[in-house]
Amino acid sequence: MLKTSIFTMEAPMAIATLTPTGANRTLARAPKHDVLPMPPLEYTDEVAKETAHLYERVKDVVPAIEWPFFAPYIKAINDLKEQRNAVILAHNYMTPEIFHCVADKVGDSLQLARLAGETDADVIVQCGVHFMAETSKILNPEKTVLIPDMEAGCSLAESITGADVRLLREAHPGVPIVAYVNTSAEVKAEVDICCTSANAVQVVESLNAPKVILLPDQYLAQYVASQTDVEIITWKGACEVHERFTGEELRAYRESDPNLRIIAHPECPQDVLAEADYTGSTSQMTKWIEDNKPAKVVLVTECSMADNVAADIRDVEFVRPCNLCPHMKRITLAKILDSLVFMREEVEVDPSLIERARASVERMVNLNS
């Protein structure tokens, strides 16, 4: 059995480890669609009646006092989707009123990438962060892809550039490079294949190489290294949500209730994963809870995830160690409605990058799909 070792390549002095906000992002272009009238946003008896079934779904996680504010936006968004032939793709970290009440398809990054490639809608509204919208555009260059807030970024995506990847390739000639999907289009265009937290181990092992570069998340790379004999070279990036969790924090939860089950995301540090009963992506977390039905569980990830799972699985008690993602929380019902009314915040990807970036994403999507 090969000894697993991890090497961290620091960013060169000339290239900052964290690039300025928006540095890897493409700009929105001028709208090419007709602007529609802004729908009325009053909470009427009709709105209450048409959204009652949706509130029934989220009543355990959305306070009743908030529903009269949310409901008019929800009705307006759902009506406009039909007019625009739009599909709303929502990540598992969206708030419940988005995830359960306006989203057409939901999931983790891998699921959303696959769904983006399958949709026949003319317009994709990406309720997530910018790299997710870029991925949808890469897979659907002919479609209109909107993100309700162009500034919804990601600390991982902003930790590395295409130039950094080229330097890594020069330093390690012949070593395959895997990019976490939480990266910009320019990074995806420079690598051999992408991965998500759900399939990172599978992707690395599919390369049949003794050594692999896995970037930019150092903690995901450490997790993959613990699950395989492949030697991993990584970059010093991290998710600002998951890196804040500590093993000490989880031990305190365990001491307070020995029957508590702890489920952690692989973007967490190793001392956190050592305390977990299960480690997996957000979709894998959900499946584990569905299959095992623990009496009480703590999800060590972004806190909206627990709300969304709790709305569907009501016989499990969720303990919430609440670390919010400030970027995911930039996506709101009001901004989704604005996107559909004005068709603004359209995501474009440099045409010179699309083919190469698509190849690395499709290699991932097609792996045992």
Coordinates of C-alpha atoms in Angstrom, one line a residue:
M1 CA 0.0 0.0 0.0
L2 CA 1.4 3.4 -1.0
K3 CA 2.1 5.9 1.7
T4 CA -0.2 8.9 1.2
S5 CA 1.4 12.3 1.4
I6 CA 0.2 15.8 0.8
F7 CA 2.2 18.6 -0.6
T8 CA 0.9 22.2 -0.5
M9 CA 2.2 24.5 -3.2
E10 CA 2.2 28.1 -2.0
A11 CA 1.1 30.8 -4.4
P12 CA 4.2 32.5 -6.0
M13 CA 5.1 35.9 -4.6
A14 CA 3.9 37.6 -7.8
I15 CA 0.5 36.0 -7.6
A16 CA -1.7 36.6 -4.5
T17 CA -3.2 33.6 -2.9
L18 CA -6.6 35.3 -2.9
T19 CA -7.4 37.4 -6.0
P20 CA -9.5 40.6 -5.6
T21 CA -13.2 40.1 -5.5
G22 CA -14.6 39.6 -9.0
A23 CA -11.2 39.1 -10.6
N24 CA -12.1 35.8 -12.0
R25 CA -15.6 36.7 -13.0
T26 CA -17.0 37.6 -16.4
L27 CA -19.1 40.8 -16.7
A28 CA -22.8 40.9 -17.5
R29 CA -23.7 42.2 -21.0
A30 CA -26.5 44.5 -21.9
P31 CA -30.0 42.8 -21.8
K32 CA -31.2 41.4 -25.1
H33 CA -34.8 40.5 -23.9
D34 CA -37.9 42.6 -23.5
V35 CA -38.5 44.0 -20.0
L36 CA -41.7 42.8 -18.5
P37 CA -43.9 44.8 -16.1
M38 CA -43.1 44.3 -12.4
P39 CA -45.9 42.2 -11.0
P40 CA -47.9 43.4 -8.0
L41 CA -46.4 42.3 -4.7
E42 CA -49.4 42.6 -2.3
Y43 CA -50.3 39.7 -0.1
T44 CA -53.9 39.2 -1.2
D45 CA -56.4 36.4 -0.6
E46 CA -55.6 35.0 -4.0
V47 CA -51.9 35.0 -3.3
A48 CA -52.5 33.3 0.0
K49 CA -54.6 30.6 -1.7
E50 CA -52.2 30.0 -4.6
T51 CA -49.2 29.6 -2.3
A52 CA -50.8 27.8 0.6
H53 CA -49.5 24.4 -0.6
L54 CA -46.0 25.8 -0.7
Y55 CA -46.2 27.2 2.9
E56 CA -47.4 23.8 4.1
R57 CA -44.1 22.4 2.9
V58 CA -41.9 25.0 4.7
K59 CA -44.0 25.9 7.7
D60 CA -41.6 24.2 10.1
V61 CA -38.6 26.3 8.9
V62 CA -40.2 29.6 7.8
P63 CA -42.0 31.6 10.5
A64 CA -45.6 32.4 9.8
I65 CA -44.9 36.1 10.3
E66 CA -42.6 36.1 7.3
W67 CA -44.8 34.3 4.8
P68 CA -47.0 37.4 3.8
F69 CA -43.7 39.0 2.6
F70 CA -42.4 36.0 0.8
A71 CA -45.6 34.7 -0.8
P72 CA -46.2 37.6 -3.4
Y73 CA -42.6 37.2 -4.6
I74 CA -43.0 33.4 -4.9
K75 CA -46.2 33.7 -6.9
A76 CA -44.7 36.4 -9.2
I77 CA -41.5 34.3 -9.8
N78 CA -43.4 31.1 -10.6
D79 CA -45.7 33.0 -13.0
L80 CA -42.7 34.7 -14.8
K81 CA -40.9 31.4 -15.2
E82 CA -43.6 30.2 -17.5
Q83 CA -43.5 33.4 -19.5
R84 CA -39.7 33.3 -19.9
N85 CA -39.5 29.5 -20.4
A86 CA -37.0 29.7 -17.5
V87 CA -35.8 27.0 -15.2
I88 CA -34.5 27.9 -11.7
L89 CA -31.6 25.7 -10.5
A90 CA -31.0 26.1 -6.7
H91 CA -28.1 24.8 -4.7
N92 CA -28.7 23.1 -1.4
Y93 CA -27.5 26.2 0.5
M94 CA -30.3 28.4 -0.7
T95 CA -32.8 29.5 1.9
P96 CA -36.0 27.4 2.2
E97 CA -38.3 29.9 0.5
I98 CA -36.1 29.7 -2.6
F99 CA -35.2 26.0 -2.4
H100 CA -38.7 24.7 -1.8
C101 CA -40.9 27.3 -3.2
V102 CA -39.5 28.6 -6.5
A103 CA -36.7 26.2 -7.5
D104 CA -37.4 23.7 -10.3
K105 CA -34.3 21.6 -9.8
V106 CA -32.2 21.5 -6.6
G107 CA -29.0 19.7 -5.6
D108 CA -25.3 19.9 -5.0
S109 CA -22.7 21.1 -7.5
L110 CA -22.5 17.8 -9.4
Q111 CA -26.3 17.4 -9.6
L112 CA -26.8 21.0 -10.8
A113 CA -24.1 20.6 -13.5
R114 CA -25.8 17.5 -14.8
L115 CA -29.2 19.3 -14.7
A116 CA -27.9 22.3 -16.5
G117 CA -26.7 20.1 -19.3
E118 CA -30.1 18.4 -19.6
T119 CA -32.5 21.4 -19.5
D120 CA -34.6 22.4 -22.5
A121 CA -35.5 25.8 -21.0
D122 CA -34.4 29.0 -22.9
V123 CA -33.3 30.7 -19.7
I124 CA -31.4 29.3 -16.7
V125 CA -31.6 31.2 -13.4
Q126 CA -28.8 30.0 -11.2
C127 CA -29.6 30.3 -7.5
G128 CA -26.1 29.8 -6.2
V129 CA -22.7 31.5 -6.6
H130 CA -21.0 32.7 -9.7
F131 CA -18.9 29.7 -10.6
M132 CA -22.1 27.6 -10.7
A133 CA -23.7 30.1 -13.2
E134 CA -20.5 30.0 -15.3
T135 CA -20.6 26.2 -15.3
S136 CA -24.2 26.3 -16.6
K137 CA -23.1 28.7 -19.3
I138 CA -20.2 26.5 -20.2
L139 CA -22.5 23.6 -20.7
N140 CA -25.2 25.7 -22.5
P141 CA -23.4 28.5 -24.4
E142 CA -26.5 29.1 -26.5
K143 CA -28.8 29.7 -23.5
T144 CA -29.4 32.8 -21.4
V145 CA -27.9 32.2 -17.9
L146 CA -28.8 34.6 -15.2
I147 CA -27.5 34.9 -11.7
P148 CA -29.6 37.1 -9.4
D149 CA -26.5 38.8 -7.9
M150 CA -23.3 39.0 -9.9
E151 CA -21.3 39.6 -6.7
A152 CA -22.3 36.2 -5.3
G153 CA -18.7 34.9 -5.2
C154 CA -16.8 32.1 -3.6
S155 CA -13.6 32.1 -1.5
L156 CA -12.4 28.9 -3.2
A157 CA -13.0 30.2 -6.7
E158 CA -11.1 33.4 -5.9
S159 CA -8.1 31.6 -4.4
I160 CA -6.6 30.6 -7.7
T161 CA -6.3 31.8 -11.3
G162 CA -5.6 30.2 -14.7
A163 CA -2.0 31.6 -14.4
D164 CA -1.5 29.8 -11.1
V165 CA -2.6 26.5 -12.8
R166 CA -0.1 27.0 -15.6
L167 CA 2.7 27.5 -13.1
L168 CA 1.6 24.3 -11.3
R169 CA 1.7 22.4 -14.5
E170 CA 5.2 23.7 -15.2
A171 CA 6.4 22.7 -11.8
H172 CA 4.9 19.2 -12.1
P173 CA 5.1 18.2 -15.7
G174 CA 3.0 15.1 -16.7
V175 CA 1.0 15.2 -13.4
P176 CA -2.8 15.3 -14.1
I177 CA -4.6 18.3 -12.7
V178 CA -8.1 18.0 -11.2
A179 CA -10.0 21.2 -10.4
Y180 CA -12.8 21.4 -7.9
V181 CA -15.9 22.7 -9.7
N182 CA -15.7 25.6 -7.2
T183 CA -13.4 27.4 -9.7
S184 CA -13.6 30.0 -12.4
A185 CA -14.0 29.2 -16.1
E186 CA -10.4 30.2 -16.8
V187 CA -9.2 27.7 -14.2
K188 CA -11.4 24.9 -15.6
A189 CA -10.0 25.7 -19.1
E190 CA -6.4 24.9 -17.8
V191 CA -7.1 21.5 -16.1
D192 CA -7.7 17.9 -17.2
I193 CA -10.9 17.2 -15.4
C194 CA -13.2 18.8 -12.8
C195 CA -14.6 17.2 -9.7
T196 CA -17.1 17.9 -6.9
S197 CA -17.1 16.9 -3.3
A198 CA -19.5 14.1 -4.3
N199 CA -17.1 12.4 -6.8
A200 CA -13.6 13.7 -6.0
V201 CA -12.2 10.3 -4.9
Q202 CA -13.8 8.7 -8.0
V203 CA -12.3 11.3 -10.3
V204 CA -8.8 11.1 -8.9
E205 CA -8.8 7.3 -9.0
S206 CA -10.2 7.4 -12.6
L207 CA -6.9 9.0 -13.8
N208 CA -4.9 5.9 -12.9
A209 CA -1.9 8.1 -11.9
P210 CA 0.3 7.7 -8.9
K211 CA 0.3 11.4 -8.3
V212 CA -2.4 14.0 -9.0
I213 CA -2.8 17.8 -8.5
L214 CA -6.1 18.5 -6.8
L215 CA -7.0 22.2 -6.4
P216 CA -7.8 24.6 -4.9
D217 CA -9.4 23.2 -1.7
Q218 CA -6.6 22.0 0.7
Y219 CA -9.1 20.3 3.0
L220 CA -11.0 18.4 0.2
A221 CA -7.5 17.3 -1.0
Q222 CA -6.6 16.0 2.4
Y223 CA -9.9 14.1 2.6
V224 CA -9.3 12.5 -0.8
A225 CA -5.7 11.6 0.2
S226 CA -7.1 9.8 3.2
Q227 CA -9.4 7.7 1.0
T228 CA -6.9 6.7 -1.7
D229 CA -3.3 5.7 -2.2
V230 CA -2.8 8.4 -4.8
E231 CA -0.3 11.1 -3.8
I232 CA -2.0 14.5 -3.8
I233 CA -0.5 17.9 -4.5
T234 CA -2.8 20.7 -3.6
W235 CA -3.3 24.5 -3.4
K236 CA -3.8 26.4 -0.2
G237 CA -7.5 27.4 -0.8
A238 CA -10.3 26.9 1.7
C239 CA -14.1 27.5 2.0
E240 CA -14.6 30.3 4.4
V241 CA -17.7 28.6 5.8
H242 CA -16.3 25.1 6.4
E243 CA -12.8 26.1 7.6
R244 CA -14.4 27.8 10.6
F245 CA -15.7 24.5 12.1
T246 CA -13.4 22.8 14.7
G247 CA -13.1 19.4 16.2
E248 CA -13.3 20.9 19.7
E249 CA -16.7 22.4 18.8
L250 CA -18.0 19.0 17.6
R251 CA -16.7 17.2 20.7
A252 CA -18.7 19.6 22.8
Y253 CA -21.8 18.6 20.9
R254 CA -21.0 14.9 21.3
E255 CA -20.5 15.3 25.1
S256 CA -23.8 17.1 25.4
D257 CA -25.6 14.2 23.7
P258 CA -23.7 10.9 23.1
N259 CA -26.6 9.7 20.7
L260 CA -26.1 12.7 18.4
R261 CA -24.9 11.9 14.9
I262 CA -22.4 14.2 13.3
I263 CA -22.3 14.5 9.5
A264 CA -19.5 16.7 8.0
H265 CA -18.7 18.1 4.6
P266 CA -15.2 17.2 3.2
E267 CA -14.3 20.8 2.8
C268 CA -13.9 20.8 6.6
P269 CA -10.5 20.5 8.3
Q270 CA -9.3 17.0 9.2
D271 CA -9.9 17.4 13.0
V272 CA -13.5 18.0 12.2
L273 CA -13.8 15.0 9.9
A274 CA -12.2 12.9 12.6
E275 CA -15.2 13.6 14.9
A276 CA -17.8 12.8 12.2
D277 CA -19.9 9.7 11.9
Y278 CA -20.2 10.3 8.1
T279 CA -18.5 12.6 5.6
G280 CA -20.1 13.5 2.3
S281 CA -21.3 16.1 -0.1
T282 CA -24.6 17.9 0.5
S283 CA -26.5 15.4 -1.6
Q284 CA -24.8 12.5 0.1
M285 CA -25.6 14.0 3.5
T286 CA -29.3 14.1 2.6
K287 CA -29.3 10.5 1.4
W288 CA -27.5 9.3 4.6
I289 CA -30.2 11.0 6.7
E290 CA -33.0 9.5 4.6
D291 CA -31.5 6.0 4.9
N292 CA -30.5 6.1 8.6
K293 CA -33.2 8.3 10.1
P294 CA -31.1 9.4 13.2
A295 CA -33.1 10.8 16.1
K296 CA -30.8 13.8 16.2
V297 CA -28.2 15.0 13.8
V298 CA -25.8 17.9 13.3
L299 CA -24.9 18.9 9.7
V300 CA -21.4 20.4 9.7
T301 CA -22.0 22.7 6.7
E302 CA -23.8 25.9 5.7
C303 CA -26.8 26.3 7.9
S304 CA -29.6 26.6 5.3
M305 CA -28.8 23.0 4.4
A306 CA -30.4 21.8 7.7
D307 CA -33.5 23.9 7.1
N308 CA -34.0 22.4 3.6
V309 CA -33.5 18.8 4.8
A310 CA -35.7 19.4 7.9
A311 CA -38.6 20.6 5.7
D312 CA -38.6 17.2 3.9
I313 CA -37.6 14.9 6.8
R314 CA -39.7 15.9 9.8
D315 CA -39.0 13.0 12.2
V316 CA -35.3 14.0 12.6
E317 CA -34.2 16.7 15.0
F318 CA -31.5 18.9 13.5
V319 CA -28.9 20.7 15.7
R320 CA -27.7 23.8 13.8
P321 CA -24.1 25.0 14.2
C322 CA -24.9 28.0 12.1
N323 CA -22.1 29.1 9.7
L324 CA -23.7 31.2 7.0
C325 CA -22.2 31.6 3.5
P326 CA -22.4 35.4 2.9
H327 CA -22.2 34.8 -0.9
M328 CA -25.1 32.3 -1.1
K329 CA -27.1 34.6 1.0
R330 CA -26.8 37.4 -1.6
I331 CA -29.5 35.4 -3.6
T332 CA -32.9 36.5 -2.5
L333 CA -36.5 36.3 -3.8
A334 CA -36.4 40.0 -4.7
K335 CA -33.3 39.6 -6.8
I336 CA -34.6 36.5 -8.5
L337 CA -37.7 38.4 -9.5
D338 CA -35.6 41.3 -10.8
S339 CA -33.6 38.9 -12.9
L340 CA -36.8 37.5 -14.6
V341 CA -38.5 40.9 -15.0
F342 CA -35.4 42.8 -16.4
M343 CA -33.4 39.8 -17.7
R344 CA -30.3 41.3 -16.2
E345 CA -27.2 39.9 -14.5
E346 CA -26.6 37.7 -17.5
V347 CA -23.5 35.6 -17.3
E348 CA -21.1 35.3 -20.2
V349 CA -17.9 33.3 -20.6
D350 CA -15.0 34.2 -22.8
P351 CA -15.5 32.3 -26.0
S352 CA -11.8 31.4 -26.1
L353 CA -12.3 29.5 -22.8
I354 CA -15.6 27.7 -23.4
E355 CA -14.5 24.7 -25.3
R356 CA -11.6 23.8 -23.0
A357 CA -13.6 24.5 -19.9
R358 CA -16.5 22.4 -21.2
A359 CA -14.2 19.5 -21.9
S360 CA -13.0 19.4 -18.3
V361 CA -16.6 19.7 -16.9
E362 CA -18.1 17.1 -19.3
R363 CA -15.4 14.6 -18.4
M364 CA -16.6 14.9 -14.9
V365 CA -20.3 14.8 -15.7
N366 CA -19.9 11.8 -18.0
L367 CA -17.9 9.8 -15.5
N368 CA -20.3 6.9 -14.7
S369 CA -23.3 9.1 -15.5

